[in-house]
Amino acid sequence: MQSTADSSQAQQPLINHPSQLPAVDKLLLSEAMQQLRQHYGLDACTQAVREVIGELRTRVLAGEALPLDHSQMLAMARQRLEKRFAPRLRPVFNLTGTVLHTNLGRALLPQAAIDAVVQAMSAPANLEYDLEDGGRGDRDDLVESLICELTGAEAATIVNNNAAAVLLVLSTLALNKEVIVSRGELVEIGGAFRIPDVMTRAGARLVEVGTTNRTHEKDYAGAIGDNTAALMKVHCSNYAITGFTKSVSDADVARIAREHQLPSFVDLGSGTLVDLRDWGLPHEVTVRETVESGADIVTFSGDKLLGGPQAGIIVGRKALIAQIKKNPLKRALRVGKITMAALEPTLRLYLHPEKLAQELTTLRLFTRKAADMQAQAEQLQAPLQAALDNAFNKAFVVETAPMTSQIGSGALPVESLPSHGLKIHPASGKQAGRQLTELEARLRALPRPVIGRLHDDALWLDLRCLETSAQSEWLEQLPGLARQRKV
Ligand SMILES: *Cc1c(COP(=O)(O)O)cnc(C)c1O
């Protein structure tokens, strides 16, 4: 038997001994590798070829006989390189029905924000530079007056997200002091954000009042003592307490706080700058309403209903905001120029409410009519059915179906928006669960992964977030469902 495999041989020799594997250098310096070396560089190519040869050696030693020539080995190396150099953060199709999906990056930015971000990334900008007098500026100044105009607040400051806003406010107002919160509001907001834990980390001591379902004015008033620093309200953003309930309004908590010369603080969570009822959507309390209720400090997110970049916005009384800005933690939690660049034009869209539902991407998605999605579903049903028939040998049936979208990110947790989409269910009940898992995996493995929702023995694709501008890209990749290897 020959001891080396040579790609010039017409017939593919079976490799069944490690000595038949080519040397790393031989593959690496081959003509065919030239292009990959140029594209990915010598180091990465060396690593990829080493890994391929190493893997083949292991397989041969385990007794496999490999019908591989050099070009197939190069193809394996190319695959590794492509995978290693492919971006990990990728665009997907969010057909989950949850518009502000935290795991999928929440709000999509309006075009004006996207343009501003590109500019800010590619040119120096007056982030902290006063163009009037040439002196040092404050990055909050770029948006503060706009935020005050839109919310009725006296002052504002921006941090990295709303969790940071809550941390900073508590650490400023209540370091080593007590903050009074209703038991019904000691919430956990996804991941690891729990109000009691944040409070501890901020150096504040939590004083719980009332019970899970009922809290009264006298509970707040009775808990106020010498060491009380503030009264806090947390907006019920991802749950609802119903039945025999009682809570104290923001206005009443603010009044009790004022009567005791204490500040009141509302963590609004999502917050919105407009009355969503104007667009036929359910009502969510606005930042302005909360400010007008008398709350001294209000915090909310930039990338929930507001529809902008990830940010935490703190608004309230001038003296308190000044105090918050002096906290050394502010420096650790401040936002960068990319966030500022995105936030400013997003906020400015609110100055023109008539155009908001067109220009603000999230609002445009929220206000899409179910009939729109229905027409779209009817258009997409046949091509999807054909692609699935081809890829899965007629194992699935595609139907158009009404569904309900959710706003997401904890905003309006119990409200839903009538929508329409495609419902895919297995043609036979046999192995339905396994088939659906396979279907989901193949959709996820498309060049731009499609993320749906498994529910009721079917895969639901809610079309609310598939705007017509992206529809052809969605359609064009469907044949790829058949080309994938079985998972
Ligand atoms: C979402 C939310 C937060 C956390 O906001 P992030 O912007 O995700 O950091 C805090 N509090 C409430 C009430 C929320 O709804």
Short mmCIF file of C-alpha atoms in Angstrom, two decimals, residues 88-296:
data_model
loop_
_atom_site.label_atom_id
_atom_site.label_comp_id
_atom_site.label_asym_id
_atom_site.label_seq_id
_atom_site.Cartn_x
_atom_site.Cartn_y
_atom_site.Cartn_z
CA ARG A 88 -21.95 35.87 15.85
CA LEU A 89 -24.46 38.69 16.22
CA ARG A 90 -26.70 38.30 13.21
CA PRO A 91 -29.99 39.67 11.95
CA VAL A 92 -32.92 37.29 12.42
CA PHE A 93 -36.59 37.37 11.52
CA ASN A 94 -38.60 37.91 14.67
CA LEU A 95 -41.85 36.07 13.98
CA THR A 96 -42.46 35.30 17.64
CA GLY A 97 -45.29 37.80 17.86
CA THR A 98 -43.48 39.65 20.64
CA VAL A 99 -42.48 42.98 19.17
CA LEU A 100 -40.12 44.19 21.91
CA HIS A 101 -38.40 40.84 22.40
CA THR A 102 -35.60 41.26 24.93
CA ASN A 103 -33.69 38.22 23.66
CA LEU A 104 -33.91 39.55 20.12
CA GLY A 105 -32.68 43.02 21.00
CA ARG A 106 -35.92 44.91 21.76
CA ALA A 107 -36.72 48.05 19.77
CA LEU A 108 -35.72 48.45 16.13
CA LEU A 109 -34.41 51.93 15.61
CA PRO A 110 -36.01 54.49 13.34
CA GLN A 111 -34.10 55.36 10.17
CA ALA A 112 -33.17 58.80 11.50
CA ALA A 113 -31.41 57.14 14.44
CA ILE A 114 -29.64 54.64 12.23
CA ASP A 115 -28.28 57.44 10.04
CA ALA A 116 -27.14 59.42 13.07
CA VAL A 117 -25.38 56.39 14.56
CA VAL A 118 -23.45 55.76 11.37
CA GLN A 119 -22.33 59.40 11.39
CA ALA A 120 -21.36 59.35 15.04
CA MET A 121 -19.31 56.21 14.53
CA SER A 122 -17.37 57.56 11.63
CA ALA A 123 -16.63 61.15 12.59
CA PRO A 124 -15.67 63.01 15.76
CA ALA A 125 -18.70 64.63 17.35
CA ASN A 126 -19.40 67.28 19.98
CA LEU A 127 -20.38 64.70 22.58
CA GLU A 128 -19.01 66.75 25.48
CA TYR A 129 -17.95 69.88 23.70
CA ASP A 130 -19.84 73.13 23.76
CA LEU A 131 -19.82 74.50 20.23
CA GLU A 132 -20.91 77.97 21.41
CA ASP A 133 -18.00 78.77 23.69
CA GLY A 134 -15.56 76.02 22.79
CA GLY A 135 -15.50 74.74 26.35
CA ARG A 136 -16.30 71.43 27.89
CA GLY A 137 -19.93 70.33 27.62
CA ASP A 138 -22.09 67.70 29.25
CA ARG A 139 -23.35 64.81 27.15
CA ASP A 140 -26.76 64.94 28.84
CA ASP A 141 -27.24 68.45 27.41
CA LEU A 142 -27.72 66.95 23.95
CA VAL A 143 -31.12 65.55 24.87
CA GLU A 144 -32.11 67.06 28.20
CA SER A 145 -34.26 69.92 26.91
CA LEU A 146 -36.00 67.61 24.44
CA ILE A 147 -36.81 65.12 27.19
CA CYS A 148 -38.06 67.87 29.48
CA GLU A 149 -40.29 69.20 26.73
CA LEU A 150 -41.73 65.73 26.05
CA THR A 151 -42.27 64.76 29.69
CA GLY A 152 -42.88 68.01 31.55
CA ALA A 153 -39.96 67.22 33.86
CA GLU A 154 -37.54 69.87 35.13
CA ALA A 155 -34.34 67.97 34.35
CA ALA A 156 -33.05 64.69 32.94
CA THR A 157 -29.97 62.49 32.78
CA ILE A 158 -29.16 59.37 30.77
CA VAL A 159 -27.52 56.10 31.78
CA ASN A 160 -26.91 52.73 30.19
CA ASN A 161 -30.31 51.14 30.83
CA ASN A 162 -33.22 51.41 33.22
CA ALA A 163 -31.68 48.92 35.65
CA ALA A 164 -28.70 51.28 35.89
CA ALA A 165 -31.10 54.19 36.34
CA VAL A 166 -32.77 52.50 39.32
CA LEU A 167 -29.39 51.61 40.82
CA LEU A 168 -28.10 55.15 40.44
CA VAL A 169 -31.22 56.79 41.83
CA LEU A 170 -31.31 54.55 44.90
CA SER A 171 -27.60 54.88 45.50
CA THR A 172 -27.93 58.66 45.36
CA LEU A 173 -31.10 59.16 47.36
CA ALA A 174 -30.82 56.37 49.87
CA LEU A 175 -27.26 55.23 50.55
CA ASN A 176 -27.32 53.61 54.01
CA LYS A 177 -30.92 54.65 54.41
CA GLU A 178 -34.36 53.15 54.01
CA VAL A 179 -36.65 53.08 51.01
CA ILE A 180 -40.29 52.16 51.42
CA VAL A 181 -41.86 49.93 48.75
CA SER A 182 -45.13 48.03 48.60
CA ARG A 183 -44.84 44.23 48.86
CA GLY A 184 -46.94 43.96 45.71
CA GLU A 185 -44.21 45.74 43.75
CA LEU A 186 -41.10 43.77 44.73
CA VAL A 187 -40.77 42.49 41.22
CA GLU A 188 -38.32 40.51 39.21
CA ILE A 189 -37.87 41.78 35.68
CA GLY A 190 -36.40 39.00 33.56
CA GLY A 191 -32.84 37.80 34.03
CA ALA A 192 -31.36 38.85 37.31
CA PHE A 193 -33.04 42.18 37.94
CA ARG A 194 -34.94 42.01 41.20
CA ILE A 195 -35.91 45.16 42.97
CA PRO A 196 -34.81 43.93 46.45
CA ASP A 197 -31.40 42.84 45.10
CA VAL A 198 -30.79 46.08 43.24
CA MET A 199 -31.72 47.97 46.35
CA THR A 200 -29.17 46.05 48.40
CA ARG A 201 -26.46 46.67 45.83
CA ALA A 202 -27.32 50.35 45.78
CA GLY A 203 -26.64 50.43 49.51
CA ALA A 204 -30.25 51.14 50.42
CA ARG A 205 -32.35 49.22 52.91
CA LEU A 206 -35.71 47.98 51.75
CA VAL A 207 -38.71 48.51 53.96
CA GLU A 208 -41.63 46.47 52.67
CA VAL A 209 -45.11 47.66 53.41
CA GLY A 210 -48.58 46.23 52.83
CA THR A 211 -49.23 42.75 51.52
CA THR A 212 -48.89 41.15 48.10
CA ASN A 213 -52.37 42.13 47.03
CA ARG A 214 -53.20 45.16 49.16
CA THR A 215 -51.28 48.21 50.25
CA HIS A 216 -52.88 51.26 51.87
CA GLU A 217 -51.83 54.87 52.39
CA LYS A 218 -51.48 54.27 56.10
CA ASP A 219 -48.94 51.51 55.37
CA TYR A 220 -46.60 54.01 53.74
CA ALA A 221 -47.17 56.72 56.31
CA GLY A 222 -46.74 54.28 59.20
CA ALA A 223 -43.39 53.03 57.94
CA ILE A 224 -41.75 56.44 57.66
CA GLY A 225 -39.08 56.95 60.29
CA ASP A 226 -35.91 58.92 60.98
CA ASN A 227 -33.88 56.84 58.57
CA THR A 228 -36.34 56.92 55.67
CA ALA A 229 -34.81 58.37 52.50
CA ALA A 230 -37.55 57.91 49.90
CA LEU A 231 -40.83 56.32 48.91
CA MET A 232 -40.62 54.18 45.82
CA LYS A 233 -43.23 52.86 43.38
CA VAL A 234 -42.43 50.16 40.83
CA HIS A 235 -44.66 49.93 37.81
CA CYS A 236 -46.29 46.49 37.39
CA SER A 237 -44.67 46.00 34.03
CA ASN A 238 -44.62 42.27 33.53
CA TYR A 239 -47.54 41.07 35.61
CA ALA A 240 -50.90 42.14 36.90
CA ILE A 241 -52.43 41.68 40.30
CA THR A 242 -56.17 41.25 40.02
CA GLY A 243 -59.00 40.32 42.35
CA PHE A 244 -59.15 41.68 45.89
CA THR A 245 -56.52 44.33 45.46
CA LYS A 246 -55.65 47.80 46.62
CA SER A 247 -52.68 49.92 45.79
CA VAL A 248 -51.82 53.52 46.43
CA SER A 249 -51.57 55.73 43.37
CA ASP A 250 -48.37 57.46 42.31
CA ALA A 251 -50.05 60.77 43.18
CA ASP A 252 -50.94 59.65 46.71
CA VAL A 253 -47.50 58.21 47.37
CA ALA A 254 -45.97 61.47 46.12
CA ARG A 255 -48.24 63.45 48.42
CA ILE A 256 -47.38 61.32 51.47
CA ALA A 257 -43.69 61.70 50.66
CA ARG A 258 -44.06 65.46 50.32
CA GLU A 259 -45.90 65.70 53.65
CA HIS A 260 -42.81 64.16 55.24
CA GLN A 261 -40.30 66.21 53.21
CA LEU A 262 -39.16 63.06 51.42
CA PRO A 263 -38.67 62.44 47.69
CA SER A 264 -40.84 59.95 45.81
CA PHE A 265 -39.43 57.82 43.03
CA VAL A 266 -41.30 55.86 40.36
CA ASP A 267 -39.58 53.11 38.35
CA LEU A 268 -41.85 53.20 35.34
CA GLY A 269 -40.06 50.42 33.43
CA SER A 270 -41.23 50.90 29.90
CA GLY A 271 -42.87 54.25 30.07
CA THR A 272 -44.18 55.88 26.95
CA LEU A 273 -43.99 59.45 25.78
CA VAL A 274 -47.38 59.44 24.07
CA ASP A 275 -50.90 58.29 24.82
CA LEU A 276 -51.04 55.03 22.90
CA ARG A 277 -54.83 55.27 22.74
CA ASP A 278 -54.37 57.93 20.08
CA TRP A 279 -53.27 55.06 17.82
CA GLY A 280 -55.98 52.65 18.95
CA LEU A 281 -53.62 50.81 21.28
CA PRO A 282 -54.21 49.98 24.95
CA HIS A 283 -53.35 52.68 27.45
CA GLU A 284 -49.97 52.58 29.13
CA VAL A 285 -49.20 55.26 31.67
CA THR A 286 -47.07 58.01 30.13
CA VAL A 287 -43.98 59.57 31.62
CA ARG A 288 -45.72 62.95 31.59
CA GLU A 289 -48.69 61.58 33.59
CA THR A 290 -46.26 60.17 36.13
CA VAL A 291 -44.34 63.42 36.40
CA GLU A 292 -47.63 65.31 36.76
CA SER A 293 -48.72 62.93 39.52
CA GLY A 294 -46.02 64.63 41.59
CA ALA A 295 -43.30 61.97 41.48
CA ASP A 296 -39.96 63.65 42.14
#
